[in-house]
PDB file of C-alpha atoms in Angstrom:
ATOM      1  CA  MET A   1     163.490  25.866  54.272  1.00 69.00           C
ATOM      2  CA  PRO A   2     161.163  26.030  57.238  1.00 87.00           C
ATOM      3  CA  ILE A   3     159.297  23.131  58.765  1.00 92.00           C
ATOM      4  CA  HIS A   4     155.615  22.875  57.784  1.00 92.00           C
ATOM      5  CA  PHE A   5     152.941  22.256  60.445  1.00 95.00           C
ATOM      6  CA  ASN A   6     149.364  21.144  60.880  1.00 95.00           C
ATOM      7  CA  ASP A   7     147.382  22.660  63.741  1.00 96.00           C
ATOM      8  CA  LEU A   8     146.422  20.573  66.748  1.00 97.00           C
ATOM      9  CA  ASP A   9     143.250  21.036  68.821  1.00 96.00           C
ATOM     10  CA  VAL A  10     144.663  23.298  71.527  1.00 96.00           C
ATOM     11  CA  VAL A  11     141.275  24.443  72.799  1.00 96.00           C
ATOM     12  CA  SER A  12     140.157  20.956  73.831  1.00 96.00           C
ATOM     13  CA  GLU A  13     143.596  20.254  75.356  1.00 95.00           C
ATOM     14  CA  ALA A  14     143.209  23.391  77.457  1.00 96.00           C
ATOM     15  CA  ALA A  15     139.688  22.511  78.622  1.00 94.00           C
ATOM     16  CA  GLY A  16     139.293  23.105  82.341  1.00 95.00           C
ATOM     17  CA  LEU A  17     142.296  25.409  82.610  1.00 97.00           C
ATOM     18  CA  SER A  18     142.014  29.045  83.627  1.00 97.00           C
ATOM     19  CA  SER A  19     145.369  30.311  82.309  1.00 98.00           C
ATOM     20  CA  ALA A  20     147.910  29.485  79.619  1.00 98.00           C
ATOM     21  CA  LEU A  21     151.082  31.046  78.288  1.00 98.00           C
ATOM     22  CA  ILE A  22     151.422  30.826  74.495  1.00 98.00           C
ATOM     23  CA  VAL A  23     155.051  30.312  73.485  1.00 96.00           C
ATOM     24  CA  PRO A  24     155.572  30.694  69.727  1.00 94.00           C
ATOM     25  CA  CYS A  25     158.643  29.973  67.678  1.00 90.00           C
ATOM     26  CA  ASN A  26     158.688  32.929  65.309  1.00 87.00           C
ATOM     27  CA  MET A  27     160.135  31.265  62.229  1.00 87.00           C
ATOM     28  CA  CYS A  28     158.678  27.966  61.013  1.00 91.00           C
ATOM     29  CA  PRO A  29     155.134  28.320  62.413  1.00 94.00           C
ATOM     30  CA  ALA A  30     154.967  31.873  61.073  1.00 91.00           C
ATOM     31  CA  ALA A  31     156.088  30.703  57.631  1.00 91.00           C
ATOM     32  CA  THR A  32     153.475  27.928  57.716  1.00 94.00           C
ATOM     33  CA  VAL A  33     150.670  30.342  58.534  1.00 95.00           C
ATOM     34  CA  ALA A  34     151.796  32.870  55.900  1.00 91.00           C
ATOM     35  CA  VAL A  35     151.917  30.174  53.204  1.00 92.00           C
ATOM     36  CA  ARG A  36     148.547  28.739  54.256  1.00 93.00           C
ATOM     37  CA  GLU A  37     146.927  32.187  54.119  1.00 90.00           C
ATOM     38  CA  GLN A  38     148.843  33.189  50.964  1.00 88.00           C
ATOM     39  CA  LYS A  39     150.073  36.389  52.587  1.00 90.00           C
ATOM     40  CA  PRO A  40     153.536  37.911  52.948  1.00 85.00           C
ATOM     41  CA  PHE A  41     155.656  36.329  55.660  1.00 79.00           C
ATOM     42  CA  MET A  42     157.272  39.690  56.471  1.00 78.00           C
ATOM     43  CA  GLN A  43     156.302  43.250  55.644  1.00 75.00           C
ATOM     44  CA  PHE A  44     159.309  45.341  56.626  1.00 66.00           C
ATOM     45  CA  PHE A  45     157.559  48.704  56.454  1.00 65.00           C
ATOM     46  CA  ARG A  46     154.520  47.536  58.445  1.00 64.00           C
ATOM     47  CA  SER A  47     156.084  45.203  60.985  1.00 64.00           C
ATOM     48  CA  ILE A  48     159.802  44.475  60.817  1.00 66.00           C
ATOM     49  CA  LEU A  49     159.973  42.093  63.788  1.00 69.00           C
ATOM     50  CA  LYS A  50     156.677  40.198  63.383  1.00 78.00           C
ATOM     51  CA  SER A  51     154.897  38.150  60.774  1.00 85.00           C
ATOM     52  CA  LEU A  52     151.449  39.742  60.544  1.00 90.00           C
ATOM     53  CA  PRO A  53     149.622  36.554  59.443  1.00 93.00           C
ATOM     54  CA  PHE A  54     151.134  34.699  62.411  1.00 94.00           C
ATOM     55  CA  GLU A  55     150.196  37.510  64.792  1.00 94.00           C
ATOM     56  CA  HIS A  56     146.609  37.261  63.525  1.00 96.00           C
ATOM     57  CA  TYR A  57     146.701  33.472  64.011  1.00 97.00           C
ATOM     58  CA  ILE A  58     147.867  33.910  67.622  1.00 97.00           C
ATOM     59  CA  ARG A  59     145.156  36.514  68.345  1.00 97.00           C
ATOM     60  CA  GLU A  60     142.503  34.132  66.975  1.00 98.00           C
ATOM     61  CA  LEU A  61     143.859  31.324  69.153  1.00 98.00           C
ATOM     62  CA  GLN A  62     143.693  33.611  72.186  1.00 98.00           C
ATOM     63  CA  SER A  63     140.103  34.503  71.313  1.00 97.00           C
ATOM     64  CA  ARG A  64     139.052  30.840  71.037  1.00 97.00           C
ATOM     65  CA  LEU A  65     140.734  30.069  74.366  1.00 98.00           C
ATOM     66  CA  ARG A  66     139.142  33.117  76.022  1.00 97.00           C
ATOM     67  CA  GLU A  67     135.701  31.839  74.908  1.00 97.00           C
ATOM     68  CA  GLN A  68     136.475  28.671  76.904  1.00 96.00           C
ATOM     69  CA  GLY A  69     137.486  30.682  79.991  1.00 97.00           C
ATOM     70  CA  VAL A  70     141.254  30.421  79.491  1.00 98.00           C
ATOM     71  CA  ASP A  71     143.166  33.657  80.093  1.00 97.00           C
ATOM     72  CA  THR A  72     146.280  33.829  77.892  1.00 98.00           C
ATOM     73  CA  LYS A  73     149.430  35.832  77.364  1.00 97.00           C
ATOM     74  CA  VAL A  74     152.038  35.460  74.628  1.00 96.00           C
ATOM     75  CA  PHE A  75     155.678  34.967  75.570  1.00 95.00           C
ATOM     76  CA  ARG A  76     157.613  37.181  73.144  1.00 86.00           C
ATOM     77  CA  SER A  77     161.085  36.831  71.662  1.00 74.00           C
ATOM     78  CA  SER A  78     161.554  39.839  69.457  1.00 64.00           C
ATOM     79  CA  LEU A  79     165.294  39.630  68.808  1.00 63.00           C
ATOM     80  CA  TYR A  80     166.076  37.915  65.515  1.00 58.00           C
ATOM     81  CA  HIS A  81     168.557  35.456  67.028  1.00 56.00           C
ATOM     82  CA  GLN A  82     165.807  34.257  69.390  1.00 63.00           C
ATOM     83  CA  TRP A  83     163.245  33.621  66.655  1.00 69.00           C
ATOM     84  CA  PHE A  84     164.256  29.958  66.537  1.00 77.00           C
ATOM     85  CA  MET A  85     163.100  28.540  69.859  1.00 80.00           C
ATOM     86  CA  CYS A  86     165.369  25.512  69.510  1.00 79.00           C
ATOM     87  CA  MET A  87     168.365  27.850  69.774  1.00 82.00           C
ATOM     88  CA  TRP A  88     167.282  30.065  72.658  1.00 86.00           C
ATOM     89  CA  THR A  89     169.921  31.322  75.026  1.00 87.00           C
ATOM     90  CA  SER A  90     169.972  30.145  78.639  1.00 89.00           C
ATOM     91  CA  ALA A  91     168.783  33.618  79.679  1.00 90.00           C
ATOM     92  CA  GLN A  92     165.702  33.343  77.435  1.00 91.00           C
ATOM     93  CA  ARG A  93     164.949  29.870  78.843  1.00 92.00           C
ATOM     94  CA  LYS A  94     165.211  31.193  82.413  1.00 94.00           C
ATOM     95  CA  LYS A  95     162.921  34.074  81.512  1.00 94.00           C
ATOM     96  CA  LEU A  96     160.371  31.550  80.200  1.00 94.00           C
ATOM     97  CA  GLN A  97     160.677  29.491  83.375  1.00 96.00           C
ATOM     98  CA  ALA A  98     160.003  32.527  85.578  1.00 96.00           C
ATOM     99  CA  THR A  99     157.050  33.642  83.454  1.00 96.00           C
ATOM    100  CA  ALA A 100     155.518  30.146  83.189  1.00 97.00           C
ATOM    101  CA  LYS A 101     155.233  29.859  86.975  1.00 96.00           C
ATOM    102  CA  GLN A 102     152.254  32.217  86.775  1.00 96.00           C
ATOM    103  CA  TYR A 103     150.279  29.896  84.426  1.00 97.00           C
ATOM    104  CA  GLU A 104     148.651  26.474  84.545  1.00 97.00           C
ATOM    105  CA  ALA A 105     149.823  25.532  81.055  1.00 98.00           C
ATOM    106  CA  VAL A 106     152.222  26.481  78.312  1.00 98.00           C
ATOM    107  CA  ILE A 107     151.064  26.166  74.698  1.00 98.00           C
ATOM    108  CA  VAL A 108     153.958  25.592  72.298  1.00 97.00           C
ATOM    109  CA  LEU A 109     153.648  26.729  68.698  1.00 96.00           C
ATOM    110  CA  GLY A 110     156.632  25.011  67.135  1.00 94.00           C
ATOM    111  CA  CYS A 111     158.356  21.733  66.342  1.00 93.00           C
ATOM    112  CA  ASP A 112     159.328  18.838  68.593  1.00 94.00           C
ATOM    113  CA  SER A 113     162.613  20.573  69.377  1.00 93.00           C
ATOM    114  CA  ALA A 114     160.757  23.738  70.412  1.00 94.00           C
ATOM    115  CA  THR A 115     158.494  21.635  72.637  1.00 95.00           C
ATOM    116  CA  GLU A 116     161.557  20.031  74.223  1.00 95.00           C
ATOM    117  CA  THR A 117     163.052  23.491  74.845  1.00 94.00           C
ATOM    118  CA  VAL A 118     159.871  24.497  76.669  1.00 95.00           C
ATOM    119  CA  ARG A 119     159.609  21.211  78.608  1.00 96.00           C
ATOM    120  CA  ASP A 120     163.182  21.654  79.842  1.00 94.00           C
ATOM    121  CA  ALA A 121     162.564  25.277  80.803  1.00 94.00           C
ATOM    122  CA  VAL A 122     159.349  24.620  82.739  1.00 95.00           C
ATOM    123  CA  LYS A 123     160.139  21.231  84.289  1.00 93.00           C
ATOM    124  CA  SER A 124     160.482  22.763  87.759  1.00 90.00           C
ATOM    125  CA  THR A 125     156.997  24.298  87.500  1.00 91.00           C
ATOM    126  CA  ASP A 126     153.560  22.679  87.602  1.00 89.00           C
ATOM    127  CA  CYS A 127     152.776  23.783  84.056  1.00 94.00           C
ATOM    128  CA  LYS A 128     151.130  21.420  81.623  1.00 96.00           C
ATOM    129  CA  VAL A 129     152.878  21.548  78.224  1.00 97.00           C
ATOM    130  CA  ILE A 130     150.440  21.565  75.290  1.00 98.00           C
ATOM    131  CA  GLU A 131     151.647  21.111  71.724  1.00 97.00           C
ATOM    132  CA  GLY A 132     149.822  23.459  69.383  1.00 97.00           C
ATOM    133  CA  MET A 133     151.243  22.207  66.094  1.00 96.00           C
ATOM    134  CA  LYS A 134     152.451  18.952  64.579  1.00 95.00           C
ATOM    135  CA  VAL A 135     155.226  18.660  61.983  1.00 94.00           C
ATOM    136  CA  SER A 136     153.913  17.566  58.588  1.00 93.00           C
ATOM    137  CA  GLY A 137     157.091  18.024  56.544  1.00 94.00           C
ATOM    138  CA  ILE A 138     159.589  20.535  55.256  1.00 92.00           C
ATOM    139  CA  MET A 139     158.557  23.390  53.001  1.00 91.00           C
ATOM    140  CA  ASN A 140     160.129  23.663  49.605  1.00 90.00           C
ATOM    141  CA  ALA A 141     159.372  27.092  48.182  1.00 89.00           C
ATOM    142  CA  THR A 142     160.705  30.009  46.232  1.00 85.00           C
ATOM    143  CA  LEU A 143     161.525  33.047  48.354  1.00 82.00           C
ATOM    144  CA  ARG A 144     160.185  36.222  46.751  1.00 84.00           C
ATOM    145  CA  PHE A 145     160.856  39.861  47.571  1.00 84.00           C
ATOM    146  CA  HIS A 146     158.297  42.334  46.252  1.00 78.00           C
ATOM    147  CA  LEU A 147     157.443  45.969  46.750  1.00 78.00           C
ATOM    148  CA  PRO A 148     157.181  47.559  49.201  1.00 78.00           C
ATOM    149  CA  CYS A 149     159.867  45.337  50.735  1.00 78.00           C
ATOM    150  CA  ASN A 150     157.692  42.304  51.484  1.00 82.00           C
ATOM    151  CA  VAL A 151     158.950  38.730  51.784  1.00 85.00           C
ATOM    152  CA  SER A 152     156.743  35.868  50.604  1.00 84.00           C
ATOM    153  CA  PHE A 153     157.009  32.168  49.812  1.00 86.00           C
ATOM    154  CA  GLU A 154     155.749  30.989  46.412  1.00 87.00           C
ATOM    155  CA  ASN A 155     155.364  27.620  44.705  1.00 89.00           C
ATOM    156  CA  CYS A 156     155.338  25.995  48.122  1.00 90.00           C
ATOM    157  CA  ARG A 157     155.241  22.236  48.510  1.00 91.00           C
ATOM    158  CA  THR A 158     155.436  20.181  51.683  1.00 92.00           C
ATOM    159  CA  ILE A 159     158.049  17.439  51.517  1.00 91.00           C
ATOM    160  CA  PRO A 160     157.429  14.615  54.005  1.00 89.00           C
ATOM    161  CA  ILE A 161     160.196  13.895  56.479  1.00 86.00           C
ATOM    162  CA  ALA A 162     161.519  10.364  56.143  1.00 74.00           C
ATOM    163  CA  ARG A 163     161.039   8.379  59.374  1.00 63.00           C
ATOM    164  CA  GLN A 164     163.917   6.249  60.587  1.00 50.00           C
TER     165      GLN A 164
END
């Protein structure tokens, strides 16, 4: 099951910046937002490559940042095999590096591994890396398919991750 997240205060972390690139992992954070909002994770006939609740979440984040004077863009990975940021190809990482050079900061929406992927990719730039979410556990849920071809998570619980 996906990792479950709590949001971090990205807006205050970005205070004083004029630009930021939002880099979302498209799996676990999207599942978290869909469960939190009790909406379908995927709606194949409306948006086959995006989770609509997560897209709404990202647009709201951009709006809050824009109110603070931070211009944002979202770094997209639309291919299914690139949905998991922790498993991005070297080409995708290089693409992020080239894009990040145009921004003061990179906001990561993902787990610690996703943040490490971004840190590695942008280490040769002057970008500040801002974590947008914090891991709170692993989701345990029932996957449900319902008409018209929607995918949702039901009976969701967050199981804490044991610390070593």
